PDB file of C-alpha atoms in Angstrom:
ATOM      1  CA  UNK R  21       0.069  -0.003   0.097  1.00  0.00           C
ATOM      2  CA  UNK R  22       1.292   3.462  -0.896  1.00  0.00           C
ATOM      3  CA  UNK R  23       1.354   6.013   1.766  1.00  0.00           C
ATOM      4  CA  UNK R  24       1.323   9.796   1.640  1.00  0.00           C
ATOM      5  CA  UNK R  25       0.437  12.691   4.054  1.00  0.00           C
ATOM      6  CA  UNK R  26      -3.202  13.525   4.327  1.00  0.00           C
ATOM      7  CA  UNK R  27      -3.549  17.054   3.197  1.00  0.00           C
ATOM      8  CA  UNK R  28      -6.283  19.143   1.959  1.00  0.00           C
ATOM      9  CA  UNK R  29      -3.975  20.312  -1.008  1.00  0.00           C
ATOM     10  CA  UNK R  30      -3.798  16.919  -2.211  1.00  0.00           C
ATOM     11  CA  UNK R  31      -4.795  16.909  -5.841  1.00  0.00           C
ATOM     12  CA  UNK R  32      -5.578  13.246  -6.289  1.00  0.00           C
ATOM     13  CA  UNK R  33      -6.483  10.587  -3.606  1.00  0.00           C
ATOM     14  CA  UNK R  34      -7.619   7.090  -3.989  1.00  0.00           C
ATOM     15  CA  UNK R  35      -8.993   5.244  -0.805  1.00  0.00           C
ATOM     16  CA  UNK R  36      -9.564   1.402  -0.833  1.00  0.00           C
ATOM     17  CA  UNK R  37     -10.493   1.424  -4.419  1.00  0.00           C
ATOM     18  CA  UNK R  38     -11.776  -1.952  -5.764  1.00  0.00           C
ATOM     19  CA  UNK R  39     -12.974  -3.206  -8.937  1.00  0.00           C
ATOM     20  CA  UNK R  40     -14.628  -6.449  -9.690  1.00  0.00           C
ATOM     21  CA  UNK R  41     -16.389  -7.771 -12.480  1.00  0.00           C
ATOM     22  CA  UNK R  42     -19.209 -10.448 -12.679  1.00  0.00           C
ATOM     23  CA  UNK R  43     -17.961 -13.578 -14.519  1.00  0.00           C
ATOM     24  CA  UNK R  44     -21.012 -15.735 -13.869  1.00  0.00           C
ATOM     25  CA  UNK R  45     -24.331 -14.403 -12.861  1.00  0.00           C
ATOM     26  CA  UNK R  46     -26.184 -15.656  -9.775  1.00  0.00           C
ATOM     27  CA  UNK R  47     -28.612 -18.383 -10.341  1.00  0.00           C
ATOM     28  CA  UNK R  48     -31.116 -20.314  -8.138  1.00  0.00           C
ATOM     29  CA  UNK R  49     -28.340 -22.972  -7.402  1.00  0.00           C
ATOM     30  CA  UNK R  50     -25.247 -20.947  -6.823  1.00  0.00           C
ATOM     31  CA  UNK R  51     -24.166 -17.234  -6.021  1.00  0.00           C
ATOM     32  CA  UNK R  52     -22.455 -15.112  -8.574  1.00  0.00           C
ATOM     33  CA  UNK R  53     -18.960 -15.466  -9.319  1.00  0.00           C
ATOM     34  CA  UNK R  54     -16.651 -12.322  -9.636  1.00  0.00           C
ATOM     35  CA  UNK R  55     -13.270 -11.511 -10.707  1.00  0.00           C
ATOM     36  CA  UNK R  56     -11.319  -9.022  -8.531  1.00  0.00           C
ATOM     37  CA  UNK R  57      -9.171  -6.684 -10.541  1.00  0.00           C
ATOM     38  CA  UNK R  58      -8.278  -4.146  -8.049  1.00  0.00           C
ATOM     39  CA  UNK R  59      -8.216  -5.070  -4.431  1.00  0.00           C
ATOM     40  CA  UNK R  60      -8.023  -1.914  -2.394  1.00  0.00           C
ATOM     41  CA  UNK R  61      -5.785   0.571  -4.120  1.00  0.00           C
ATOM     42  CA  UNK R  62      -4.621   3.655  -2.122  1.00  0.00           C
ATOM     43  CA  UNK R  63      -2.813   6.653  -3.701  1.00  0.00           C
ATOM     44  CA  UNK R  64      -2.122  10.204  -2.792  1.00  0.00           C
ATOM     45  CA  UNK R  65      -0.368  12.864  -4.918  1.00  0.00           C
ATOM     46  CA  UNK R  66      -0.104  16.511  -4.962  1.00  0.00           C
ATOM     47  CA  UNK R  67       0.161  18.985  -7.795  1.00  0.00           C
ATOM     48  CA  UNK R  68       3.691  18.845  -9.263  1.00  0.00           C
ATOM     49  CA  UNK R  69       4.355  15.142  -8.387  1.00  0.00           C
ATOM     50  CA  UNK R  70       4.726  12.581 -11.144  1.00  0.00           C
ATOM     51  CA  UNK R  71       4.215   8.842 -10.749  1.00  0.00           C
ATOM     52  CA  UNK R  72       4.567   5.885 -13.049  1.00  0.00           C
ATOM     53  CA  UNK R  73       2.646   2.664 -12.746  1.00  0.00           C
ATOM     54  CA  UNK R  74       4.354  -0.620 -13.767  1.00  0.00           C
ATOM     55  CA  UNK R  75       2.941  -4.032 -13.715  1.00  0.00           C
ATOM     56  CA  UNK R  76       2.652  -7.197 -16.061  1.00  0.00           C
ATOM     57  CA  UNK R  77      -0.042  -7.556 -18.579  1.00  0.00           C
ATOM     58  CA  UNK R  78      -3.416  -8.357 -16.972  1.00  0.00           C
ATOM     59  CA  UNK R  79      -2.459  -6.755 -13.627  1.00  0.00           C
ATOM     60  CA  UNK R  80      -5.227  -4.055 -13.780  1.00  0.00           C
ATOM     61  CA  UNK R  81      -3.087  -1.068 -14.963  1.00  0.00           C
ATOM     62  CA  UNK R  82      -5.843  -0.193 -17.717  1.00  0.00           C
ATOM     63  CA  UNK R  83      -8.493  -0.641 -15.270  1.00  0.00           C
ATOM     64  CA  UNK R  84      -6.883   1.730 -12.696  1.00  0.00           C
ATOM     65  CA  UNK R  85      -6.265   4.290 -15.490  1.00  0.00           C
ATOM     66  CA  UNK R  86      -9.883   3.954 -16.631  1.00  0.00           C
ATOM     67  CA  UNK R  87     -11.051   4.756 -12.999  1.00  0.00           C
ATOM     68  CA  UNK R  88      -8.408   7.666 -12.567  1.00  0.00           C
ATOM     69  CA  UNK R  89      -9.762   9.079 -15.796  1.00  0.00           C
ATOM     70  CA  UNK R  90     -13.272   8.740 -14.619  1.00  0.00           C
ATOM     71  CA  UNK R  91     -14.230   6.619 -17.765  1.00  0.00           C
ATOM     72  CA  UNK R  92     -15.149   3.617 -15.388  1.00  0.00           C
ATOM     73  CA  UNK R  93     -16.569   3.548 -11.924  1.00  0.00           C
ATOM     74  CA  UNK R  94     -14.859   1.587  -9.010  1.00  0.00           C
ATOM     75  CA  UNK R  95     -16.937  -1.091  -7.418  1.00  0.00           C
ATOM     76  CA  UNK R  96     -16.223   0.499  -3.968  1.00  0.00           C
ATOM     77  CA  UNK R  97     -13.736   2.983  -2.644  1.00  0.00           C
ATOM     78  CA  UNK R  98     -13.280   6.746  -2.883  1.00  0.00           C
ATOM     79  CA  UNK R  99     -11.674   8.713  -5.659  1.00  0.00           C
ATOM     80  CA  UNK R 100     -11.051  12.505  -4.952  1.00  0.00           C
ATOM     81  CA  UNK R 101      -9.568  14.807  -7.705  1.00  0.00           C
ATOM     82  CA  UNK R 102      -8.878  18.462  -7.102  1.00  0.00           C
ATOM     83  CA  UNK R 103     -11.134  18.289  -3.921  1.00  0.00           C
ATOM     84  CA  UNK R 104     -14.229  16.728  -5.801  1.00  0.00           C
ATOM     85  CA  UNK R 105     -15.496  13.330  -5.753  1.00  0.00           C
ATOM     86  CA  UNK R 106     -16.259  12.861  -9.532  1.00  0.00           C
ATOM     87  CA  UNK R 107     -18.286   9.671  -9.082  1.00  0.00           C
ATOM     88  CA  UNK R 108     -20.765  11.474  -7.089  1.00  0.00           C
ATOM     89  CA  UNK R 109     -21.753  13.590 -10.122  1.00  0.00           C
ATOM     90  CA  UNK R 110     -24.463  12.697 -12.584  1.00  0.00           C
ATOM     91  CA  UNK R 111     -23.258  11.659 -16.003  1.00  0.00           C
ATOM     92  CA  UNK R 112     -23.514  15.101 -17.609  1.00  0.00           C
ATOM     93  CA  UNK R 113     -21.710  16.824 -14.697  1.00  0.00           C
ATOM     94  CA  UNK R 114     -19.257  14.016 -14.773  1.00  0.00           C
ATOM     95  CA  UNK R 115     -18.434  14.670 -18.512  1.00  0.00           C
ATOM     96  CA  UNK R 116     -17.964  18.351 -17.858  1.00  0.00           C
ATOM     97  CA  UNK R 117     -15.612  17.353 -14.959  1.00  0.00           C
ATOM     98  CA  UNK R 118     -13.427  15.080 -17.088  1.00  0.00           C
ATOM     99  CA  UNK R 119     -13.095  17.545 -19.824  1.00  0.00           C
ATOM    100  CA  UNK R 120     -12.070  20.435 -17.382  1.00  0.00           C
ATOM    101  CA  UNK R 121      -9.738  18.396 -14.825  1.00  0.00           C
ATOM    102  CA  UNK R 122      -8.243  15.555 -16.782  1.00  0.00           C
ATOM    103  CA  UNK R 123      -5.998  15.359 -19.746  1.00  0.00           C
ATOM    104  CA  UNK R 124      -5.314  12.032 -21.669  1.00  0.00           C
ATOM    105  CA  UNK R 125      -2.163  10.937 -23.880  1.00  0.00           C
ATOM    106  CA  UNK R 126      -2.556   7.566 -25.323  1.00  0.00           C
ATOM    107  CA  UNK R 127      -0.247   5.179 -27.107  1.00  0.00           C
ATOM    108  CA  UNK R 128      -2.089   6.072 -30.334  1.00  0.00           C
ATOM    109  CA  UNK R 129      -2.592   9.767 -30.696  1.00  0.00           C
ATOM    110  CA  UNK R 130      -6.432   9.564 -31.523  1.00  0.00           C
ATOM    111  CA  UNK R 131      -6.274  12.782 -33.727  1.00  0.00           C
ATOM    112  CA  UNK R 132      -9.094  13.267 -35.942  1.00  0.00           C
ATOM    113  CA  UNK R 133      -7.887  13.111 -39.563  1.00  0.00           C
ATOM    114  CA  UNK R 134     -10.221  15.722 -41.038  1.00  0.00           C
ATOM    115  CA  UNK R 135      -9.055  18.481 -38.753  1.00  0.00           C
ATOM    116  CA  UNK R 136      -6.017  20.460 -38.682  1.00  0.00           C
ATOM    117  CA  UNK R 137      -3.325  20.421 -35.999  1.00  0.00           C
ATOM    118  CA  UNK R 138      -4.735  23.606 -34.512  1.00  0.00           C
ATOM    119  CA  UNK R 139      -8.257  22.301 -34.674  1.00  0.00           C
ATOM    120  CA  UNK R 140      -7.241  18.905 -33.091  1.00  0.00           C
ATOM    121  CA  UNK R 141      -5.559  20.825 -30.077  1.00  0.00           C
ATOM    122  CA  UNK R 142      -8.882  22.884 -29.794  1.00  0.00           C
ATOM    123  CA  UNK R 143     -11.298  20.155 -29.677  1.00  0.00           C
ATOM    124  CA  UNK R 144     -11.565  19.565 -25.893  1.00  0.00           C
ATOM    125  CA  UNK R 145     -12.486  23.338 -25.682  1.00  0.00           C
ATOM    126  CA  UNK R 146     -15.495  22.969 -27.706  1.00  0.00           C
ATOM    127  CA  UNK R 147     -17.111  20.640 -25.166  1.00  0.00           C
ATOM    128  CA  UNK R 148     -19.815  21.890 -23.023  1.00  0.00           C
ATOM    129  CA  UNK R 149     -18.468  23.854 -19.920  1.00  0.00           C
ATOM    130  CA  UNK R 150     -15.031  24.526 -21.197  1.00  0.00           C
ATOM    131  CA  UNK R 151     -15.493  28.073 -22.397  1.00  0.00           C
ATOM    132  CA  UNK R 152     -14.967  29.539 -18.889  1.00  0.00           C
ATOM    133  CA  UNK R 153     -11.833  27.181 -18.383  1.00  0.00           C
ATOM    134  CA  UNK R 154     -10.204  28.201 -21.462  1.00  0.00           C
ATOM    135  CA  UNK R 155     -11.417  31.913 -21.967  1.00  0.00           C
ATOM    136  CA  UNK R 156      -8.565  32.473 -24.740  1.00  0.00           C
ATOM    137  CA  UNK R 157      -8.582  28.952 -26.146  1.00  0.00           C
ATOM    138  CA  UNK R 158      -6.846  29.785 -29.540  1.00  0.00           C
ATOM    139  CA  UNK R 159      -4.068  31.732 -27.756  1.00  0.00           C
ATOM    140  CA  UNK R 160      -3.552  28.936 -25.413  1.00  0.00           C
ATOM    141  CA  UNK R 161      -3.420  26.429 -28.290  1.00  0.00           C
ATOM    142  CA  UNK R 162      -0.868  28.518 -30.221  1.00  0.00           C
ATOM    143  CA  UNK R 163       1.291  28.793 -27.190  1.00  0.00           C
ATOM    144  CA  UNK R 164       1.194  25.019 -26.615  1.00  0.00           C
ATOM    145  CA  UNK R 165       1.909  24.302 -30.240  1.00  0.00           C
ATOM    146  CA  UNK R 166       5.014  26.693 -30.020  1.00  0.00           C
ATOM    147  CA  UNK R 167       6.168  24.902 -26.951  1.00  0.00           C
ATOM    148  CA  UNK R 168       5.995  21.406 -28.557  1.00  0.00           C
ATOM    149  CA  UNK R 169       7.856  22.808 -31.743  1.00  0.00           C
ATOM    150  CA  UNK R 170       4.898  22.721 -34.091  1.00  0.00           C
ATOM    151  CA  UNK R 171       4.027  26.258 -34.626  1.00  0.00           C
ATOM    152  CA  UNK R 172       4.848  25.895 -38.514  1.00  0.00           C
ATOM    153  CA  UNK R 173       2.426  22.927 -38.802  1.00  0.00           C
ATOM    154  CA  UNK R 174      -0.829  24.669 -37.607  1.00  0.00           C
ATOM    155  CA  UNK R 175      -3.005  23.794 -40.800  1.00  0.00           C
ATOM    156  CA  UNK R 176      -1.346  20.429 -41.481  1.00  0.00           C
ATOM    157  CA  UNK R 177      -3.483  17.365 -41.079  1.00  0.00           C
ATOM    158  CA  UNK R 178      -2.393  14.350 -39.042  1.00  0.00           C
ATOM    159  CA  UNK R 179      -1.512  12.406 -42.139  1.00  0.00           C
ATOM    160  CA  UNK R 180       1.008  14.771 -42.995  1.00  0.00           C
ATOM    161  CA  UNK R 181       2.960  14.556 -39.764  1.00  0.00           C
ATOM    162  CA  UNK R 182       5.500  11.993 -38.395  1.00  0.00           C
ATOM    163  CA  UNK R 183       4.469   9.764 -35.557  1.00  0.00           C
ATOM    164  CA  UNK R 184       6.446  11.905 -33.122  1.00  0.00           C
ATOM    165  CA  UNK R 185       4.707  15.041 -34.428  1.00  0.00           C
ATOM    166  CA  UNK R 186       1.304  13.499 -34.063  1.00  0.00           C
ATOM    167  CA  UNK R 187       2.097  12.473 -30.510  1.00  0.00           C
ATOM    168  CA  UNK R 188       3.261  16.085 -29.666  1.00  0.00           C
ATOM    169  CA  UNK R 189       0.005  17.230 -30.947  1.00  0.00           C
ATOM    170  CA  UNK R 190      -1.621  14.945 -28.576  1.00  0.00           C
ATOM    171  CA  UNK R 191       0.364  16.252 -25.796  1.00  0.00           C
ATOM    172  CA  UNK R 192      -0.602  19.877 -26.447  1.00  0.00           C
ATOM    173  CA  UNK R 193      -4.523  18.783 -26.794  1.00  0.00           C
ATOM    174  CA  UNK R 194      -4.198  17.160 -23.398  1.00  0.00           C
ATOM    175  CA  UNK R 195      -2.895  20.255 -21.841  1.00  0.00           C
ATOM    176  CA  UNK R 196      -5.330  22.752 -23.563  1.00  0.00           C
ATOM    177  CA  UNK R 197      -7.700  23.041 -20.498  1.00  0.00           C
ATOM    178  CA  UNK R 198      -4.976  23.068 -17.966  1.00  0.00           C
ATOM    179  CA  UNK R 199      -6.088  19.833 -16.312  1.00  0.00           C
ATOM    180  CA  UNK R 200      -5.365  18.956 -12.648  1.00  0.00           C
ATOM    181  CA  UNK R 201      -4.589  15.311 -13.613  1.00  0.00           C
ATOM    182  CA  UNK R 202      -2.640  14.213 -16.655  1.00  0.00           C
ATOM    183  CA  UNK R 203      -2.902  10.630 -17.593  1.00  0.00           C
ATOM    184  CA  UNK R 204      -0.561   8.934 -20.007  1.00  0.00           C
ATOM    185  CA  UNK R 205      -1.159   5.422 -21.094  1.00  0.00           C
ATOM    186  CA  UNK R 206       2.126   3.998 -22.855  1.00  0.00           C
ATOM    187  CA  UNK R 207       2.774   7.467 -24.352  1.00  0.00           C
ATOM    188  CA  UNK R 208       5.933   6.428 -25.993  1.00  0.00           C
ATOM    189  CA  UNK R 209       5.061   2.876 -26.783  1.00  0.00           C
ATOM    190  CA  UNK R 210       4.401   3.190 -30.509  1.00  0.00           C
ATOM    191  CA  UNK R 211       7.478   5.445 -31.176  1.00  0.00           C
ATOM    192  CA  UNK R 212      11.109   4.545 -32.167  1.00  0.00           C
ATOM    193  CA  UNK R 213      13.681   5.019 -29.389  1.00  0.00           C
ATOM    194  CA  UNK R 214      14.905   8.321 -30.383  1.00  0.00           C
ATOM    195  CA  UNK R 215      11.375   9.784 -31.054  1.00  0.00           C
ATOM    196  CA  UNK R 216      10.360   8.249 -27.651  1.00  0.00           C
ATOM    197  CA  UNK R 217      13.164  10.026 -25.772  1.00  0.00           C
ATOM    198  CA  UNK R 218      12.019  13.352 -27.457  1.00  0.00           C
ATOM    199  CA  UNK R 219       8.305  12.932 -26.425  1.00  0.00           C
ATOM    200  CA  UNK R 220       9.280  11.869 -22.834  1.00  0.00           C
ATOM    201  CA  UNK R 221      11.497  15.055 -22.644  1.00  0.00           C
ATOM    202  CA  UNK R 222       8.592  17.137 -23.720  1.00  0.00           C
ATOM    203  CA  UNK R 223       6.143  15.659 -21.512  1.00  0.00           C
ATOM    204  CA  UNK R 224       8.344  16.011 -18.259  1.00  0.00           C
ATOM    205  CA  UNK R 225       9.524  19.559 -19.399  1.00  0.00           C
ATOM    206  CA  UNK R 226       5.948  20.818 -19.837  1.00  0.00           C
ATOM    207  CA  UNK R 227       4.896  19.062 -16.472  1.00  0.00           C
ATOM    208  CA  UNK R 228       7.562  20.959 -14.797  1.00  0.00           C
ATOM    209  CA  UNK R 229       6.479  24.302 -16.032  1.00  0.00           C
ATOM    210  CA  UNK R 230       2.670  23.684 -15.630  1.00  0.00           C
ATOM    211  CA  UNK R 231       2.512  21.533 -12.399  1.00  0.00           C
ATOM    212  CA  UNK R 232      -0.326  19.130 -12.198  1.00  0.00           C
ATOM    213  CA  UNK R 233      -0.432  15.517 -11.194  1.00  0.00           C
ATOM    214  CA  UNK R 234       1.232  13.421 -14.015  1.00  0.00           C
ATOM    215  CA  UNK R 235       0.536   9.750 -13.961  1.00  0.00           C
ATOM    216  CA  UNK R 236       1.961   7.474 -16.732  1.00  0.00           C
ATOM    217  CA  UNK R 237       1.440   3.624 -17.323  1.00  0.00           C
ATOM    218  CA  UNK R 238       4.213   2.048 -19.198  1.00  0.00           C
ATOM    219  CA  UNK R 239       6.219  -1.067 -19.848  1.00  0.00           C
ATOM    220  CA  UNK R 240       9.239   1.223 -20.567  1.00  0.00           C
ATOM    221  CA  UNK R 241      11.783   1.022 -17.739  1.00  0.00           C
ATOM    222  CA  UNK R 242      13.650   3.910 -19.444  1.00  0.00           C
ATOM    223  CA  UNK R 243      10.632   6.112 -19.209  1.00  0.00           C
ATOM    224  CA  UNK R 244       9.850   4.822 -15.574  1.00  0.00           C
ATOM    225  CA  UNK R 245      13.367   5.682 -14.471  1.00  0.00           C
ATOM    226  CA  UNK R 246      12.697   9.465 -15.049  1.00  0.00           C
ATOM    227  CA  UNK R 247       9.713   9.577 -12.683  1.00  0.00           C
ATOM    228  CA  UNK R 248      10.141  10.563  -9.031  1.00  0.00           C
ATOM    229  CA  UNK R 249       7.560   8.145  -7.792  1.00  0.00           C
ATOM    230  CA  UNK R 250       7.331   4.458  -8.982  1.00  0.00           C
ATOM    231  CA  UNK R 251       4.564   2.013  -8.250  1.00  0.00           C
ATOM    232  CA  UNK R 252       4.028  -1.464  -9.297  1.00  0.00           C
ATOM    233  CA  UNK R 253       0.470  -3.035  -9.644  1.00  0.00           C
ATOM    234  CA  UNK R 254       0.465  -6.673  -8.711  1.00  0.00           C
ATOM    235  CA  UNK R 255      -2.398  -8.954  -7.642  1.00  0.00           C
ATOM    236  CA  UNK R 256      -4.655  -5.937  -7.677  1.00  0.00           C
ATOM    237  CA  UNK R 257      -2.740  -4.026  -5.271  1.00  0.00           C
ATOM    238  CA  UNK R 258      -0.472  -0.886  -5.710  1.00  0.00           C
ATOM    239  CA  UNK R 259       2.864  -1.025  -4.080  1.00  0.00           C
ATOM    240  CA  UNK R 260       5.953   1.303  -4.302  1.00  0.00           C
ATOM    241  CA  UNK R 261       8.361  -0.176  -6.862  1.00  0.00           C
ATOM    242  CA  UNK R 262      11.958  -0.546  -6.235  1.00  0.00           C
TER     243      UNK R 262
END
């Protein structure tokens, strides 16, 4: 079990988070059978901290990331992000919360091919509730694209970019709403070694300049070594990694 000081300034806190799936429904003759994926995960991180989660395939890393991103609900336990409990919200309010407070960088960039670089970065600001969070969205997008080295590629479509450039656009898009929590799922997994290094440099540099909570799930030991806090998910429990 991970430990951290209980503080009102903690940006992310998980208490006894569990996730189970029913593998066989209950019948008249026998009770339901369940598969326990997460078995009481505790985690506390403050703004400016960055953590990496390691673990073998099937250990529950993706499930945990889905819960952190509020895309899936825990079976039990408490999740608090920036002082709010998102799973107490109705679906519409939860979608607004997710868009405002959480940024995602996936292994695949998930850019929309029909939109330009600039339009892809601006997409999260078009969602309901984002206008107040990003009052000058275009200026923010231009600033981020400058920082990721793509200010000369604003009108290009994703098909006209290299893999590394597309991932840099995805990083800028994840940051457009100034999220409290930045989640990265194998952010360098589909890139060659040199490009992976460049994207990792960029992520850590921007995180240092715009402190949020940064969490990455990865199999890359090279990327993991660059994070201040390292955890391993094994048998449904999150433990500090060596």
